[in-house]
Coordinates of C-alpha atoms in Angstrom, one line a residue:
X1 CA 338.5 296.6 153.4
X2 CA 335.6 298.9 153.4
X3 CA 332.8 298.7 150.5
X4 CA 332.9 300.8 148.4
X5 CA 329.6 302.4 147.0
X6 CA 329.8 301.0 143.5
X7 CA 329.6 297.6 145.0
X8 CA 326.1 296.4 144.7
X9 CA 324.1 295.3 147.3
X10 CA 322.2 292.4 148.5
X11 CA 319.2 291.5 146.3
X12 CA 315.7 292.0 148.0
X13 CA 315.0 288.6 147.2
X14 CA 318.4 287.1 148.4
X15 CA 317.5 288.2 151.5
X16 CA 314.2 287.1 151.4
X17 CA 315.1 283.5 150.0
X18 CA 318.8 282.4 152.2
X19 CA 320.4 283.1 155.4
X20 CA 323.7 281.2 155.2
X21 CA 325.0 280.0 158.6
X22 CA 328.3 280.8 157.6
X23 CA 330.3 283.1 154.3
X24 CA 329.7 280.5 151.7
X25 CA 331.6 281.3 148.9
X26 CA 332.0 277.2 147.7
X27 CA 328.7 277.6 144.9
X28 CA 331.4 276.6 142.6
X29 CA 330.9 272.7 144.5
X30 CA 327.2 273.3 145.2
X31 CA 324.8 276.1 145.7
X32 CA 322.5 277.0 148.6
X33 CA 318.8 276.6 148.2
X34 CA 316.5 279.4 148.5
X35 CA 313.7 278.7 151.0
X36 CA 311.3 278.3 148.8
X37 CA 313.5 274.9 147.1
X38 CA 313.5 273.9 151.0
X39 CA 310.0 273.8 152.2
X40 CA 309.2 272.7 148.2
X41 CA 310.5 269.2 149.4
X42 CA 309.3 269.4 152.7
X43 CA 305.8 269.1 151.1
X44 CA 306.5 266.5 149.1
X45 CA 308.4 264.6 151.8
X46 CA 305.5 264.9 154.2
X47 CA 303.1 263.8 151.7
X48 CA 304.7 260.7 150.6
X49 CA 304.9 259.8 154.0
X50 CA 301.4 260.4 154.5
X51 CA 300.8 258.0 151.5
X52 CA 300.4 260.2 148.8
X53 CA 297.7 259.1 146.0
X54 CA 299.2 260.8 143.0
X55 CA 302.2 259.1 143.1
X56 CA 306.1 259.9 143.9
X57 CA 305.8 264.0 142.5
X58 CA 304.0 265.9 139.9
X59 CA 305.2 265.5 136.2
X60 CA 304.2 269.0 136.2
X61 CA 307.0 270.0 138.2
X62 CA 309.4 268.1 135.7
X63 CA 307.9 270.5 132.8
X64 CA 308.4 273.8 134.5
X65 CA 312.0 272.5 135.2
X66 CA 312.3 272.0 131.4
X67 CA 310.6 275.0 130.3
X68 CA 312.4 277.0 133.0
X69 CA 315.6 276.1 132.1
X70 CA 314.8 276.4 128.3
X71 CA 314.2 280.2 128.8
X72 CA 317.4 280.4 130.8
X73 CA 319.3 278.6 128.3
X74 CA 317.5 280.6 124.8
X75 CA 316.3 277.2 123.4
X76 CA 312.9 276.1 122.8
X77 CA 311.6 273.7 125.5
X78 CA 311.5 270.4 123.1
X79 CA 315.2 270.6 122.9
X80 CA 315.8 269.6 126.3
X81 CA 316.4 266.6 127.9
X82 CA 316.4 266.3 132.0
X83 CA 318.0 264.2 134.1
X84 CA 319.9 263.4 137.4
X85 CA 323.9 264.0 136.2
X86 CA 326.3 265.8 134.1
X87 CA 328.0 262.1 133.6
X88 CA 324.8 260.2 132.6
X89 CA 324.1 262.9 129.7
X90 CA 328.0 262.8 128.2
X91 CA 327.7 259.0 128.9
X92 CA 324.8 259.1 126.2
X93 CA 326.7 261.4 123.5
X94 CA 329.9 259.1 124.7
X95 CA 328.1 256.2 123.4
X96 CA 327.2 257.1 120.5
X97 CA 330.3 258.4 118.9
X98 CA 331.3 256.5 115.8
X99 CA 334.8 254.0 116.6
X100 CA 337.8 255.4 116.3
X101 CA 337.0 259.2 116.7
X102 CA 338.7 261.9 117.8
X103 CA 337.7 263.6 120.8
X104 CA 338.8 267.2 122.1
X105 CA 339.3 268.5 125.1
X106 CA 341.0 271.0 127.0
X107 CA 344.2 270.2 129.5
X108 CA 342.9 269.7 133.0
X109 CA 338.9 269.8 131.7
X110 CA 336.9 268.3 134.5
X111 CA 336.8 264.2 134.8
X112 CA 332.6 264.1 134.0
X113 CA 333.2 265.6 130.2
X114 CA 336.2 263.1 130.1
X115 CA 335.7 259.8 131.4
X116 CA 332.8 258.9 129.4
X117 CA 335.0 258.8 126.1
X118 CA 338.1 257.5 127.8
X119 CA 336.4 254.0 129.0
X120 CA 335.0 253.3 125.6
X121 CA 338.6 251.9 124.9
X122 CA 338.2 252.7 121.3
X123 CA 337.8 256.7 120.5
X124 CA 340.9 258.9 120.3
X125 CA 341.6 261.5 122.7
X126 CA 343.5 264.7 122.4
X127 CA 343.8 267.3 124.7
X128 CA 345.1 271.4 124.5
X129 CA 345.6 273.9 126.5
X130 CA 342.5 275.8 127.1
X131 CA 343.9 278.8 125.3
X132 CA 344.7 277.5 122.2
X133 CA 342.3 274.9 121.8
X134 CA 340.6 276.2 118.7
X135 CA 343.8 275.9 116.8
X136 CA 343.9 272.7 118.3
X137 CA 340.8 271.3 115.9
X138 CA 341.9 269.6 113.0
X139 CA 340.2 267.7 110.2
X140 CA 340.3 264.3 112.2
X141 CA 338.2 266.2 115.2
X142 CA 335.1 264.4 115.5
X143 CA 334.0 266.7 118.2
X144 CA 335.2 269.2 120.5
X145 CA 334.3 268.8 124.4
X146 CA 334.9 271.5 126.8
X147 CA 333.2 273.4 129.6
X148 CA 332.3 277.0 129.1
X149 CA 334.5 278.0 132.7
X150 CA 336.5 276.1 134.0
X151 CA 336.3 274.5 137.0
X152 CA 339.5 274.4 138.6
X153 CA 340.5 278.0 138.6
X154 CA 337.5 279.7 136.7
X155 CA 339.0 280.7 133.4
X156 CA 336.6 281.2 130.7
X157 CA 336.8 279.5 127.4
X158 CA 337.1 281.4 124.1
X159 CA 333.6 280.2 123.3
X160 CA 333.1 281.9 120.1
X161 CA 336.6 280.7 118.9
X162 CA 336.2 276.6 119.7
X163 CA 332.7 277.3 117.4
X164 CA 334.3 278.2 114.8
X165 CA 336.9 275.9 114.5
X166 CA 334.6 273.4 115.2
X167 CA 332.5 274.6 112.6
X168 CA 335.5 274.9 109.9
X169 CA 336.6 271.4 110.2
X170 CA 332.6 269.5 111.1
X171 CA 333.3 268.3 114.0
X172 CA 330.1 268.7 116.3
X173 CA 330.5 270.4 119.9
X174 CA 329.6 269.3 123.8
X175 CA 329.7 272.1 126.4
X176 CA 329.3 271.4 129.9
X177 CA 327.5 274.7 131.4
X178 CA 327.5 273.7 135.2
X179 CA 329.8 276.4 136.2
X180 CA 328.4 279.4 134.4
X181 CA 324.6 278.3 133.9
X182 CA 322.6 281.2 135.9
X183 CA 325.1 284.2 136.0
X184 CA 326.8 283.6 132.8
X185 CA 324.5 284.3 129.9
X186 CA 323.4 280.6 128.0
X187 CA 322.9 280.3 124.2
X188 CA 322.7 276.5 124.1
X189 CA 321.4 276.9 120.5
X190 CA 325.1 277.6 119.2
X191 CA 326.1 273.7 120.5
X192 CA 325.5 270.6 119.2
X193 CA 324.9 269.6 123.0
X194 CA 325.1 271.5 126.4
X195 CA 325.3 269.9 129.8
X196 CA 324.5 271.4 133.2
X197 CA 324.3 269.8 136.4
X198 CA 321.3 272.3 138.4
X199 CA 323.0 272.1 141.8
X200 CA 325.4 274.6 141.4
X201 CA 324.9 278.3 139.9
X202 CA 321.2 277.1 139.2
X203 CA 320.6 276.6 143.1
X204 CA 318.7 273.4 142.7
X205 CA 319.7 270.5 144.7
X206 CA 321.6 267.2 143.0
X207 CA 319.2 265.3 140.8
X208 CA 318.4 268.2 139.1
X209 CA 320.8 268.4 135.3
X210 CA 319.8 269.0 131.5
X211 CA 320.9 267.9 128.3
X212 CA 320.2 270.2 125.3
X213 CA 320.2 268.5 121.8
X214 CA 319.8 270.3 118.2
X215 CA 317.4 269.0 116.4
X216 CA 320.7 267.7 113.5
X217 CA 322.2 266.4 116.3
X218 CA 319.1 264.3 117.6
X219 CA 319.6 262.7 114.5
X220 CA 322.2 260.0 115.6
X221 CA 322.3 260.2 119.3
X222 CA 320.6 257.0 120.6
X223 CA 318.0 257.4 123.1
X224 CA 319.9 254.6 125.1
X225 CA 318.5 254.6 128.4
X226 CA 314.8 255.2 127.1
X227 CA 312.3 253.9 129.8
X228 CA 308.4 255.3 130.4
X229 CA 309.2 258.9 130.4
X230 CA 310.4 258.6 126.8
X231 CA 307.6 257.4 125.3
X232 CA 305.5 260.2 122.2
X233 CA 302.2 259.6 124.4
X234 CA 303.2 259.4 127.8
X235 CA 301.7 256.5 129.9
X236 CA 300.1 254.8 126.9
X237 CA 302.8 252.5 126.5
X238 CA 303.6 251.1 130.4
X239 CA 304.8 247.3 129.4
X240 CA 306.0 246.1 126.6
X241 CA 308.3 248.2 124.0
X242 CA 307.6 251.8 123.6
X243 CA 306.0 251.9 119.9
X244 CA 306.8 255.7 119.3
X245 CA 309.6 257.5 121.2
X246 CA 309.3 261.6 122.2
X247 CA 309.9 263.5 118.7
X248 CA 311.6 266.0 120.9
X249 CA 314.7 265.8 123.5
X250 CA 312.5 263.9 125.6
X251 CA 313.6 260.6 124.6
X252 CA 316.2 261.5 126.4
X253 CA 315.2 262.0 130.0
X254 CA 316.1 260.4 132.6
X255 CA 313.5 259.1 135.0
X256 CA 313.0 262.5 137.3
X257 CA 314.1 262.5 140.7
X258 CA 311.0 264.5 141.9
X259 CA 311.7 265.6 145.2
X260 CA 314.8 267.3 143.5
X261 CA 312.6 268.6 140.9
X262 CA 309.9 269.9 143.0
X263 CA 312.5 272.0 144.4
X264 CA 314.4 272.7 141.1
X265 CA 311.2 274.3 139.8
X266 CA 311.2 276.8 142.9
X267 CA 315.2 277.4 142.6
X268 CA 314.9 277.9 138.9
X269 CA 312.0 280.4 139.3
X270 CA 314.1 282.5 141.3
X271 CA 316.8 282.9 138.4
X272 CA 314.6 284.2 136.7
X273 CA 313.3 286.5 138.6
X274 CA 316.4 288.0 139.5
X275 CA 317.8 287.3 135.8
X276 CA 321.0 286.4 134.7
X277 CA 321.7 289.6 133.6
X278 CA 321.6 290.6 137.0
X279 CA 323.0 287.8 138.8
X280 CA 326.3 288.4 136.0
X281 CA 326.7 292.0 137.5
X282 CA 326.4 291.1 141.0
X283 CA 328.5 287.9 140.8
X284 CA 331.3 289.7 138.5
X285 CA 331.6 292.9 141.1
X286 CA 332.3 291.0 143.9
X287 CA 334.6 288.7 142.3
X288 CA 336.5 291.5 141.1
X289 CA 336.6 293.2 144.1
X290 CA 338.2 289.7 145.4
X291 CA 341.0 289.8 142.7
X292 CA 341.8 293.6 143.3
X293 CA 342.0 292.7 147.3
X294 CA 344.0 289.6 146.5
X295 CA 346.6 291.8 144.6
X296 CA 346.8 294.3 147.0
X297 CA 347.8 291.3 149.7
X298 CA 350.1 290.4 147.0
X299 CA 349.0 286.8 146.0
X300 CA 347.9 286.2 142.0
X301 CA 344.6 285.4 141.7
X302 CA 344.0 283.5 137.9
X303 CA 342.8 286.8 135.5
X304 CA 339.2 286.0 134.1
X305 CA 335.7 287.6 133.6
X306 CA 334.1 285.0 135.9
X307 CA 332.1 284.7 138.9
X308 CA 334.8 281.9 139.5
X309 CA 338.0 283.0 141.4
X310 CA 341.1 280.7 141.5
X311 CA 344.1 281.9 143.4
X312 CA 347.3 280.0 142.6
X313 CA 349.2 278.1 145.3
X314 CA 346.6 279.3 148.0
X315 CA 344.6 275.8 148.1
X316 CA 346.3 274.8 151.7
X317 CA 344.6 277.8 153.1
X318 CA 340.6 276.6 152.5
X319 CA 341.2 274.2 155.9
X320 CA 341.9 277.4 158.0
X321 CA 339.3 279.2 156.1
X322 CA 336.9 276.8 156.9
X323 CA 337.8 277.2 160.9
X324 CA 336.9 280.7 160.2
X325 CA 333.5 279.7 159.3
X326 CA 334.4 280.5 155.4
X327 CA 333.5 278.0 152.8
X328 CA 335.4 277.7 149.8
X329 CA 337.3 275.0 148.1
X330 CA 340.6 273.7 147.4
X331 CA 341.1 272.4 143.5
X332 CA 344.6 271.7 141.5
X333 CA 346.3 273.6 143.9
X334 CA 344.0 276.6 143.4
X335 CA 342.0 278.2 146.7
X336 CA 338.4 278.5 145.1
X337 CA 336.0 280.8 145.6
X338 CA 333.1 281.5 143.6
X339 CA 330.4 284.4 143.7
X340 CA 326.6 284.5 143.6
X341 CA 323.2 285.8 144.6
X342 CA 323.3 285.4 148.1
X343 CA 327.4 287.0 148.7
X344 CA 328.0 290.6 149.6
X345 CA 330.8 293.2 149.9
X346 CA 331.2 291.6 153.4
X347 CA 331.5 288.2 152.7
X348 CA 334.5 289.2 150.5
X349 CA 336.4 291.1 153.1
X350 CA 335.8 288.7 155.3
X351 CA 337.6 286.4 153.2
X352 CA 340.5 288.5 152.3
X353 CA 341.0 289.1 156.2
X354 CA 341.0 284.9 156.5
X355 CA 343.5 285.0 154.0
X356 CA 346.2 287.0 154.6
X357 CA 346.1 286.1 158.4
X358 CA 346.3 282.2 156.6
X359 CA 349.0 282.8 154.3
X360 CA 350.9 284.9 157.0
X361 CA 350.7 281.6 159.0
X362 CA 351.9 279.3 156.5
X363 CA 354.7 281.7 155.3

């Protein structure tokens, strides 16, 4: 398949920051980081082995992180909480649901949004499908759970919808952002909570997520795993009971990993630089340009505005990809491939090639 010229081409600073060893089109189950992310730890690393007097990292890093994001995500910087997992931060809202209410989900929503309410034993679970899941919300909906695209095959939730439903019944809202933070445009303001692990879209490496909290919402969400970094006056209170806990979403941090976050401020400066609304353009061509190629070979790839691609029954195939020196995953019984910064024109047709001489194979 030849590129056509409406197909963008590679950012000046995606070629300046990555130079994949093979076509990775697997961001979906982790991004690459840019160069700069890369020798960002190396410095670290090198220091702490040269016995480094300031400590494990720089809190500084941890506040551009925060402040990063929070311009990414179109919230004010004291809303957001960081941490090390998408699990950890639904644990936190998990445990501080009232008995006996009623969670929502979608059918087939990833395990990390799930499990946390499930083990409590004593919360109700329901679960829609992902297309109907505002009519889903009833009066007994304590809150609605759900994450923006999905990550199985890439669909993309009615956002807007589950809002207000959720809205028109009170029942508070919890969107996991992991797979859309960075090329799909963020408005974390709208949710009760958002969650977003940074090692995906976001190009940081794992250790690297955020929790965003209103400031109603802050109202009853316990501050359960508080340690130093929650403290009002950090470092004043080292032993003993922290007095005065963060008035902002701080209280809610997690105890940094900072070699992660000394390369998640680097990764996250280079979203925004490029911008989302650029990365969305980029990242949307080329996955349409996958879907159109997929139809053409004659397979049916899952129909969705998203930088996410799932193509039904096709998940057998990622082995053979991978011996092709292709990267993308196999989920539900979906081959998934998923679109960013550093992918081209090429990479795509590359793919498509691996695929048909795949499915031919398997036929």
């Amino acid at each position: 398949m030849e590129t056509t010229p409406s197909t963008p081409g590679l950012h000046p600073l995606a070629a300046a920051e990555f130079a994949p060893a093979s076509t990775y089109l697997n961001t979906s189950l982790c991004g690459l980081l840019p160069h700069r992310a890369v020798r960002a730890v190396g410095r670290l690393a090198q220091e702490l082995a040269d016995g480094r007097a300031g400590g494990s990292g720089d809190w500084a890093a941890v506040e551009a992180v925060r402040a990063s994001f929070a311009r990414i995500a179109g919230v004010d910087a004291t809303r957001v909480a960081v941490g090390g997992s998408v699990s950890v931060h639904v644990g936190l809202i998990a445990a501080s649901m009232p008995r006996g209410a009623e969670v929502l989900f979608p059918e087939g929503e990833y395990a990390s949004v799930i499990t946390p309410f499930t083990v409590r034993g004593d919360l109700t679970a329901r679960f829609a499908p992902l297309e109907s899941l505002a009519e889903a919300v009833g009066p007994d909906t304590a809150l609605v759970a759900l994450s923006s695209v999905q990550s199985s095959d890439g669909r993309v939730a009615d956002l807007e919808a589950v809002r207000a439903a959720a809205a028109a019944h009170g029942a508070r809202t919890l969107l996991d952002a992991s797979q859309s933070a960075g090329w799909l445009p963020l408005r974390a303001g709208e949710w009760d909570y958002t969650v977003t692990g940074g090692f995906k879209f976001l190009l940081c490496p794992r250790g690297v997520s955020f929790l965003t909290v209103t400031e109603e919402a802050q109202r009853t969400l316990l501050p359960m795993h508080a340690g130093t970094f929650a403290a009002e006056r950090l470092w004043e209170t080292v032993y003993g009971p922290i007095g005065e806990l963060a008035h902002s979403a701080r209280r809610y941090d997690e105890p940094p990993a900072f070699l992660s976050y000394h390369a998640g401020r680097q990764s996250l400066a280079l979203v925004e630089e490029v911008g989302t609304e650029a990365l969305h353009a980029h990242a949307l061509s080329l996955a349409d340009r996958f879907r159109a190629g997929l139809e053409a070979l004659g397979r049916e790839p899952v129909q969705a505005a998203s930088a996410v691609v799932g193509v039904t029954g096709l998940g057998g195939c990622a082995e053979a990809l991978a011996a092709d020196g292709i990267s993308v995953s196999a989920r539900a019984g979906n081959l998934r491939a998923a679109f960013h910064l550093y992918n081209t024109a090429h990479d795509v047709d590359r793919a498509l090639d691996a695929i048909e001489r795949a499915a031919g194979k398997r036929a």
